[in-house]
mmCIF file of C-alpha atoms and ligand atoms in Angstrom:
data_model
loop_
_atom_site.group_PDB
_atom_site.id
_atom_site.type_symbol
_atom_site.label_atom_id
_atom_site.label_comp_id
_atom_site.label_asym_id
_atom_site.label_seq_id
_atom_site.Cartn_x
_atom_site.Cartn_y
_atom_site.Cartn_z
ATOM 1 C CA MET A 1 16.207 9.275 15.455
ATOM 2 C CA GLN A 2 13.232 10.177 17.631
ATOM 3 C CA LEU A 3 10.556 7.664 18.589
ATOM 4 C CA ILE A 4 7.249 9.403 19.240
ATOM 5 C CA HIS A 5 4.075 7.796 20.542
ATOM 6 C CA SER A 6 1.850 10.768 21.315
ATOM 7 C CA ILE A 7 -0.007 13.019 18.890
ATOM 8 C CA ASN A 8 0.827 16.099 20.981
ATOM 9 C CA GLU A 9 4.538 15.365 20.870
ATOM 10 C CA MET A 10 4.382 14.761 17.111
ATOM 11 C CA ARG A 11 2.548 18.061 16.661
ATOM 12 C CA SER A 12 5.120 20.066 18.622
ATOM 13 C CA LEU A 13 7.935 18.548 16.535
ATOM 14 C CA VAL A 14 6.030 19.493 13.358
ATOM 15 C CA ARG A 15 5.563 23.075 14.676
ATOM 16 C CA GLU A 16 9.271 23.369 15.347
ATOM 17 C CA LEU A 17 10.197 22.002 11.882
ATOM 18 C CA ARG A 18 7.711 24.337 10.186
ATOM 19 C CA SER A 19 9.048 27.372 12.076
ATOM 20 C CA ARG A 20 12.528 26.527 10.744
ATOM 21 C CA GLY A 21 11.175 26.142 7.196
ATOM 22 C CA THR A 22 12.168 22.464 7.016
ATOM 23 C CA THR A 23 10.258 20.351 4.475
ATOM 24 C CA ILE A 24 8.667 17.208 5.863
ATOM 25 C CA GLY A 25 8.651 13.889 3.992
ATOM 26 C CA PHE A 26 6.230 11.289 5.307
ATOM 27 C CA VAL A 27 6.155 7.512 4.890
ATOM 28 C CA PRO A 28 3.006 5.986 6.427
ATOM 29 C CA THR A 29 3.433 2.244 7.146
ATOM 30 C CA MET A 30 2.019 -0.562 9.225
ATOM 31 C CA GLY A 31 5.551 -1.589 10.228
ATOM 32 C CA TYR A 32 7.473 -4.839 9.833
ATOM 33 C CA TRP A 33 9.596 -3.078 7.267
ATOM 34 C CA HIS A 34 11.210 -4.648 4.231
ATOM 35 C CA GLU A 35 13.236 -3.255 1.324
ATOM 36 C CA GLY A 36 10.054 -1.826 -0.224
ATOM 37 C CA HIS A 37 9.511 0.395 2.832
ATOM 38 C CA LEU A 38 13.187 1.352 2.966
ATOM 39 C CA ALA A 39 13.063 2.459 -0.684
ATOM 40 C CA LEU A 40 10.224 4.850 0.274
ATOM 41 C CA MET A 41 12.312 6.225 3.119
ATOM 42 C CA ARG A 42 15.389 6.726 0.950
ATOM 43 C CA GLU A 43 13.279 8.558 -1.620
ATOM 44 C CA ALA A 44 11.813 10.724 1.164
ATOM 45 C CA LYS A 45 15.333 11.501 2.397
ATOM 46 C CA ASN A 46 16.396 12.573 -1.113
ATOM 47 C CA LYS A 47 13.428 14.867 -1.586
ATOM 48 C CA THR A 48 12.767 16.435 1.817
ATOM 49 C CA GLY A 49 14.624 17.867 4.817
ATOM 50 C CA PHE A 50 13.101 15.746 7.587
ATOM 51 C CA VAL A 51 11.648 12.245 7.245
ATOM 52 C CA VAL A 52 8.839 10.972 9.457
ATOM 53 C CA ALA A 53 7.779 7.322 9.130
ATOM 54 C CA SER A 54 4.669 6.160 10.935
ATOM 55 C CA ILE A 55 4.074 2.663 12.231
ATOM 56 C CA PHE A 56 0.452 1.901 12.973
ATOM 57 C CA VAL A 57 -1.408 -1.336 12.295
ATOM 58 C CA ASN A 58 -4.742 0.293 11.564
ATOM 59 C CA PRO A 59 -7.633 -1.857 12.841
ATOM 60 C CA LEU A 60 -10.096 0.122 10.722
ATOM 61 C CA GLN A 61 -8.750 -1.240 7.436
ATOM 62 C CA PHE A 62 -9.038 -4.924 8.411
ATOM 63 C CA GLY A 63 -12.297 -6.778 7.927
ATOM 64 C CA VAL A 64 -13.799 -9.442 10.173
ATOM 65 C CA GLY A 65 -11.775 -12.663 9.884
ATOM 66 C CA GLU A 66 -8.771 -10.871 8.349
ATOM 67 C CA ASP A 67 -5.266 -10.851 9.782
ATOM 68 C CA TYR A 68 -5.334 -7.806 12.122
ATOM 69 C CA GLU A 69 -4.278 -9.853 15.152
ATOM 70 C CA GLU A 70 -1.574 -11.839 13.347
ATOM 71 C CA TYR A 71 -0.209 -8.924 11.325
ATOM 72 C CA PRO A 72 3.565 -8.984 12.014
ATOM 73 C CA ARG A 73 4.793 -6.331 14.454
ATOM 74 C CA ASP A 74 8.383 -5.622 15.569
ATOM 75 C CA LEU A 75 8.914 -2.021 16.636
ATOM 76 C CA GLU A 76 12.447 -2.655 17.909
ATOM 77 C CA ARG A 77 13.585 -4.086 14.590
ATOM 78 C CA ASP A 78 11.854 -1.302 12.633
ATOM 79 C CA THR A 79 13.385 1.493 14.703
ATOM 80 C CA ALA A 80 16.847 -0.061 14.211
ATOM 81 C CA LEU A 81 16.193 -0.059 10.449
ATOM 82 C CA ALA A 82 14.915 3.526 10.664
ATOM 83 C CA GLU A 83 18.286 4.681 12.040
ATOM 84 C CA LYS A 84 20.022 3.177 9.006
ATOM 85 C CA SER A 85 17.553 4.453 6.409
ATOM 86 C CA GLY A 86 17.690 8.164 7.071
ATOM 87 C CA VAL A 87 14.429 8.363 9.009
ATOM 88 C CA ASP A 88 14.521 11.273 11.457
ATOM 89 C CA ALA A 89 11.417 10.391 13.480
ATOM 90 C CA VAL A 90 9.200 7.348 13.865
ATOM 91 C CA PHE A 91 5.615 8.071 14.873
ATOM 92 C CA ALA A 92 4.099 4.965 16.458
ATOM 93 C CA PRO A 93 0.802 5.827 18.154
ATOM 94 C CA SER A 94 -1.376 3.331 19.995
ATOM 95 C CA VAL A 95 -4.857 2.390 18.804
ATOM 96 C CA LYS A 96 -6.302 4.368 21.747
ATOM 97 C CA GLU A 97 -4.313 7.429 20.752
ATOM 98 C CA MET A 98 -5.627 7.309 17.183
ATOM 99 C CA TYR A 99 -9.173 6.151 17.923
ATOM 100 C CA PRO A 100 -10.209 7.232 21.406
ATOM 101 C CA GLN A 101 -13.510 5.966 22.758
ATOM 102 C CA ALA A 102 -16.552 7.157 20.818
ATOM 103 C CA TYR A 103 -14.457 7.928 17.729
ATOM 104 C CA SER A 104 -16.977 8.475 14.899
ATOM 105 C CA THR A 105 -15.528 10.343 11.905
ATOM 106 C CA PHE A 106 -14.631 8.599 8.640
ATOM 107 C CA VAL A 107 -13.345 9.567 5.204
ATOM 108 C CA GLU A 108 -14.628 7.772 2.130
ATOM 109 C CA VAL A 109 -13.674 7.959 -1.538
ATOM 110 C CA GLU A 110 -16.506 6.613 -3.702
ATOM 111 C CA LYS A 111 -16.485 4.623 -6.981
ATOM 112 C CA LEU A 112 -12.722 3.957 -7.147
ATOM 113 C CA THR A 113 -13.129 1.857 -4.012
ATOM 114 C CA ASP A 114 -15.937 -0.355 -5.405
ATOM 115 C CA LYS A 115 -13.559 -2.573 -7.377
ATOM 116 C CA LEU A 116 -10.401 -4.673 -6.997
ATOM 117 C CA CYS A 117 -9.412 -4.845 -3.308
ATOM 118 C CA GLY A 118 -12.316 -2.571 -2.356
ATOM 119 C CA LYS A 119 -14.754 -5.160 -3.696
ATOM 120 C CA SER A 120 -13.049 -8.111 -1.988
ATOM 121 C CA ARG A 121 -12.440 -6.237 1.257
ATOM 122 C CA PRO A 122 -15.479 -4.022 1.964
ATOM 123 C CA GLY A 123 -14.595 -1.139 4.265
ATOM 124 C CA HIS A 124 -10.856 -1.546 3.708
ATOM 125 C CA PHE A 125 -10.333 1.731 1.851
ATOM 126 C CA ARG A 126 -12.599 3.638 4.245
ATOM 127 C CA GLY A 127 -10.142 2.542 6.933
ATOM 128 C CA VAL A 128 -7.139 3.540 4.822
ATOM 129 C CA THR A 129 -8.459 6.980 3.814
ATOM 130 C CA THR A 130 -9.577 7.721 7.378
ATOM 131 C CA VAL A 131 -6.254 6.838 8.982
ATOM 132 C CA VAL A 132 -4.179 8.506 6.259
ATOM 133 C CA THR A 133 -6.223 11.716 6.628
ATOM 134 C CA LYS A 134 -5.614 11.652 10.370
ATOM 135 C CA LEU A 135 -1.894 10.999 9.854
ATOM 136 C CA PHE A 136 -1.648 13.795 7.280
ATOM 137 C CA ASN A 137 -3.345 16.173 9.737
ATOM 138 C CA ILE A 138 -0.923 15.214 12.495
ATOM 139 C CA VAL A 139 2.337 15.090 10.493
ATOM 140 C CA GLN A 140 1.481 17.833 7.944
ATOM 141 C CA PRO A 141 3.906 16.556 5.321
ATOM 142 C CA ASP A 142 4.976 18.385 2.187
ATOM 143 C CA ILE A 143 5.341 15.074 0.364
ATOM 144 C CA ALA A 144 3.955 11.643 1.306
ATOM 145 C CA PHE A 145 5.506 8.526 -0.223
ATOM 146 C CA PHE A 146 3.602 5.344 -1.142
ATOM 147 C CA GLY A 147 4.563 2.172 -3.011
ATOM 148 C CA GLN A 148 3.191 1.257 -6.447
ATOM 149 C CA LYS A 149 2.664 -2.263 -5.067
ATOM 150 C CA ASP A 150 -0.609 -0.961 -3.568
ATOM 151 C CA ALA A 151 -1.741 0.477 -6.898
ATOM 152 C CA GLN A 152 -5.386 1.030 -5.970
ATOM 153 C CA GLN A 153 -4.457 2.566 -2.619
ATOM 154 C CA VAL A 154 -2.262 5.126 -4.379
ATOM 155 C CA ILE A 155 -5.007 6.022 -6.872
ATOM 156 C CA VAL A 156 -7.604 6.345 -4.093
ATOM 157 C CA LEU A 157 -5.307 8.485 -1.935
ATOM 158 C CA GLN A 158 -4.421 10.735 -4.844
ATOM 159 C CA LYS A 159 -8.118 11.275 -5.495
ATOM 160 C CA MET A 160 -8.712 12.029 -1.815
ATOM 161 C CA VAL A 161 -5.879 14.583 -1.732
ATOM 162 C CA THR A 162 -7.242 16.299 -4.845
ATOM 163 C CA ASP A 163 -10.913 16.215 -3.837
ATOM 164 C CA LEU A 164 -10.282 17.460 -0.294
ATOM 165 C CA ASN A 165 -7.675 20.050 -1.363
ATOM 166 C CA MET A 166 -5.078 18.586 0.957
ATOM 167 C CA ASN A 167 -1.926 20.652 0.896
ATOM 168 C CA LEU A 168 0.638 18.013 0.023
ATOM 169 C CA LYS A 169 2.035 15.998 -2.837
ATOM 170 C CA ILE A 170 1.915 12.230 -3.184
ATOM 171 C CA GLU A 171 4.917 10.469 -4.692
ATOM 172 C CA ILE A 172 4.765 6.914 -5.945
ATOM 173 C CA VAL A 173 7.811 4.693 -5.619
ATOM 174 C CA PRO A 174 8.195 1.589 -7.851
ATOM 175 C CA THR A 175 7.513 -1.861 -6.397
ATOM 176 C CA VAL A 176 10.597 -3.537 -4.938
ATOM 177 C CA ARG A 177 10.884 -7.214 -5.855
ATOM 178 C CA GLU A 178 12.864 -10.189 -4.577
ATOM 179 C CA PRO A 179 15.478 -11.392 -7.113
ATOM 180 C CA ASP A 180 12.982 -13.969 -8.455
ATOM 181 C CA GLY A 181 10.277 -11.335 -8.971
ATOM 182 C CA LEU A 182 8.040 -11.722 -5.894
ATOM 183 C CA ALA A 183 6.871 -8.284 -4.776
ATOM 184 C CA MET A 184 8.051 -7.475 -1.271
ATOM 185 C CA SER A 185 5.283 -7.484 1.312
ATOM 186 C CA SER A 186 5.108 -7.811 5.081
ATOM 187 C CA ARG A 187 2.589 -10.617 4.463
ATOM 188 C CA ASN A 188 5.260 -12.714 2.672
ATOM 189 C CA SER A 189 6.393 -13.580 6.204
ATOM 190 C CA TYR A 190 3.261 -15.777 6.535
ATOM 191 C CA LEU A 191 4.362 -18.062 3.660
ATOM 192 C CA SER A 192 5.811 -21.547 4.198
ATOM 193 C CA PRO A 193 8.765 -22.415 1.912
ATOM 194 C CA GLU A 194 6.361 -24.279 -0.381
ATOM 195 C CA GLU A 195 3.937 -21.348 -0.475
ATOM 196 C CA ARG A 196 6.805 -18.927 -1.074
ATOM 197 C CA LYS A 197 7.553 -20.822 -4.311
ATOM 198 C CA ALA A 198 3.883 -20.922 -5.278
ATOM 199 C CA ALA A 199 3.576 -17.156 -4.673
ATOM 200 C CA LEU A 200 5.646 -16.551 -7.793
ATOM 201 C CA VAL A 201 2.502 -17.151 -9.886
ATOM 202 C CA LEU A 202 1.455 -13.561 -9.225
ATOM 203 C CA TYR A 203 4.581 -12.160 -10.862
ATOM 204 C CA HIS A 204 4.554 -14.791 -13.603
ATOM 205 C CA SER A 205 0.943 -14.057 -14.535
ATOM 206 C CA LEU A 206 1.605 -10.299 -14.697
ATOM 207 C CA SER A 207 4.760 -10.832 -16.751
ATOM 208 C CA ALA A 208 2.838 -13.110 -19.136
ATOM 209 C CA ALA A 209 0.139 -10.439 -19.564
ATOM 210 C CA LYS A 210 2.719 -7.739 -20.200
ATOM 211 C CA LYS A 211 4.481 -9.945 -22.742
ATOM 212 C CA MET A 212 1.201 -10.570 -24.582
ATOM 213 C CA ILE A 213 0.461 -6.835 -24.690
ATOM 214 C CA ASP A 214 4.026 -6.037 -25.776
ATOM 215 C CA SER A 215 3.664 -8.486 -28.650
ATOM 216 C CA GLY A 216 0.448 -6.883 -29.860
ATOM 217 C CA GLU A 217 -2.397 -8.750 -28.099
ATOM 218 C CA ARG A 218 -5.287 -6.325 -27.496
ATOM 219 C CA ASN A 219 -8.056 -8.728 -26.460
ATOM 220 C CA ILE A 220 -8.482 -8.078 -22.724
ATOM 221 C CA GLU A 221 -10.493 -11.250 -22.074
ATOM 222 C CA ALA A 222 -7.840 -13.391 -23.824
ATOM 223 C CA ILE A 223 -5.092 -11.866 -21.681
ATOM 224 C CA LYS A 224 -7.059 -12.352 -18.460
ATOM 225 C CA GLU A 225 -7.888 -15.931 -19.440
ATOM 226 C CA GLU A 226 -4.198 -16.699 -19.998
ATOM 227 C CA MET A 227 -3.388 -15.210 -16.577
ATOM 228 C CA ARG A 228 -6.127 -17.261 -14.891
ATOM 229 C CA LEU A 229 -4.918 -20.458 -16.584
ATOM 230 C CA LEU A 230 -1.388 -19.825 -15.399
ATOM 231 C CA ILE A 231 -2.448 -19.117 -11.796
ATOM 232 C CA ASN A 232 -4.871 -22.053 -11.673
ATOM 233 C CA ARG A 233 -2.055 -24.419 -12.637
ATOM 234 C CA GLU A 234 -0.552 -23.716 -9.182
ATOM 235 C CA PRO A 235 -2.346 -25.995 -6.685
ATOM 236 C CA LEU A 236 -1.714 -23.701 -3.692
ATOM 237 C CA ALA A 237 -3.154 -20.650 -5.451
ATOM 238 C CA ARG A 238 -6.762 -19.429 -5.413
ATOM 239 C CA ILE A 239 -7.670 -16.373 -7.466
ATOM 240 C CA ASP A 240 -9.410 -13.462 -5.761
ATOM 241 C CA TYR A 241 -9.278 -11.254 -8.865
ATOM 242 C CA VAL A 242 -7.477 -10.800 -12.160
ATOM 243 C CA GLU A 243 -8.244 -7.383 -13.653
ATOM 244 C CA ILE A 244 -7.127 -5.104 -16.437
ATOM 245 C CA LEU A 245 -8.340 -1.531 -15.879
ATOM 246 C CA SER A 246 -7.652 1.963 -17.145
ATOM 247 C CA VAL A 247 -5.587 4.345 -14.994
ATOM 248 C CA PRO A 248 -6.471 6.475 -13.057
ATOM 249 C CA ASP A 249 -10.256 5.951 -13.318
ATOM 250 C CA LEU A 250 -10.083 2.167 -12.830
ATOM 251 C CA GLU A 251 -12.723 1.469 -15.486
ATOM 252 C CA GLU A 252 -12.884 -1.637 -17.671
ATOM 253 C CA PRO A 253 -11.651 -0.286 -21.009
ATOM 254 C CA GLU A 254 -13.489 -1.195 -24.201
ATOM 255 C CA SER A 255 -10.154 -1.514 -25.913
ATOM 256 C CA LEU A 256 -6.637 -1.512 -24.572
ATOM 257 C CA LYS A 257 -5.105 1.932 -24.830
ATOM 258 C CA GLY A 258 -3.210 4.445 -22.706
ATOM 259 C CA LYS A 259 -2.098 3.831 -19.150
ATOM 260 C CA THR A 260 -3.415 0.439 -18.076
ATOM 261 C CA LEU A 261 -3.271 -1.419 -14.767
ATOM 262 C CA ILE A 262 -2.906 -5.187 -14.738
ATOM 263 C CA ALA A 263 -3.718 -6.277 -11.192
ATOM 264 C CA VAL A 264 -4.012 -9.581 -9.377
ATOM 265 C CA ALA A 265 -5.013 -10.705 -5.898
ATOM 266 C CA VAL A 266 -4.382 -14.360 -5.143
ATOM 267 C CA PHE A 267 -4.669 -16.455 -1.994
ATOM 268 C CA ILE A 268 -1.600 -18.619 -1.509
ATOM 269 C CA GLY A 269 -2.823 -20.996 1.138
ATOM 270 C CA ARG A 270 -4.446 -18.630 3.645
ATOM 271 C CA THR A 271 -2.331 -15.615 2.672
ATOM 272 C CA ARG A 272 -3.844 -13.057 0.319
ATOM 273 C CA LEU A 273 -1.191 -11.393 -1.849
ATOM 274 C CA ILE A 274 -1.575 -8.584 -4.377
ATOM 275 C CA ASP A 275 0.649 -7.392 -7.192
ATOM 276 C CA ASN A 276 0.342 -5.304 -10.341
ATOM 277 C CA MET A 277 2.060 -3.853 -13.366
ATOM 278 C CA VAL A 278 1.207 -0.648 -15.200
ATOM 279 C CA VAL A 279 1.693 -0.640 -18.952
ATOM 280 C CA GLU A 280 1.374 2.155 -21.496
ATOM 281 C CA VAL A 281 -0.477 0.706 -24.477
HETATM 282 O O1 PAF B 301 0.009 0.698 2.889
HETATM 283 C C1 PAF B 301 -0.101 0.586 4.130
HETATM 284 O O2 PAF B 301 0.794 0.068 4.802
HETATM 285 C C2 PAF B 301 -1.345 1.104 4.833
HETATM 286 O O3 PAF B 301 -2.468 0.873 4.070
HETATM 287 C C3 PAF B 301 -1.231 2.585 5.234
HETATM 288 C C4 PAF B 301 -1.130 3.492 4.026
HETATM 289 C C5 PAF B 301 -0.030 2.791 6.126
HETATM 290 C C6 PAF B 301 -2.486 3.005 6.016
HETATM 291 O O4 PAF B 301 -2.647 2.252 7.161
#
């Protein structure tokens, strides 16, 4: 496993791989890996000849007062996990390497980023699309792997790849959950034992919505109201949003039909967690 910090070094490895005709699988991450990340890496290993995982806590996608400084970082632990998960190279650039002084170019996907997390975290997706474009340009992957847990991110990135004719495929890997249903997230590490229990309301509210839809409920407001009631019963929880939107255009449907995203963002104490389920109605 190679650990690479410089863009030039990453580029020469990519040149060498390309000249040998090796396909490149890419897993962009912000590090502090959990099973969800490792599932992406295993999928990349199955589908491509050489797996690059990046670790970069991207300051551009954090707003003022968010957790950029506290975001968990442990490169040593991640690189040890990389060895075991079939990753061939870890690309871990510094902030200076990615955004040298006077950096001034940004990538923005419109409309899809006005809602859900884009609404609560203005500028977040501009940061994501900018850094992912830069990473794609550096790593030049054939396939990039992202988790369904970040449902809006995946939809936005797919749109970006299509609109900008980027020469790669995006693959979505299902959300990995703890045995009790909590979606894996690096931010779960912020939770106290009490908050960890409370965090289950995200999964419970999504499961309740899915159950209502499965048993024939088609009134979107009634489903959202049930979800809100359930979350509000948890004293440590504060709702950021509860949404039911069509996929992939993320519009509020007049009636429930086709591929539909049920998405929640909830503060548990000071930690903002997101989760979602996609149902075919
Ligand atoms: O999903 C993440 O961890 C980040 O948003 C990503 C895609 C690595 C960009 O910084």
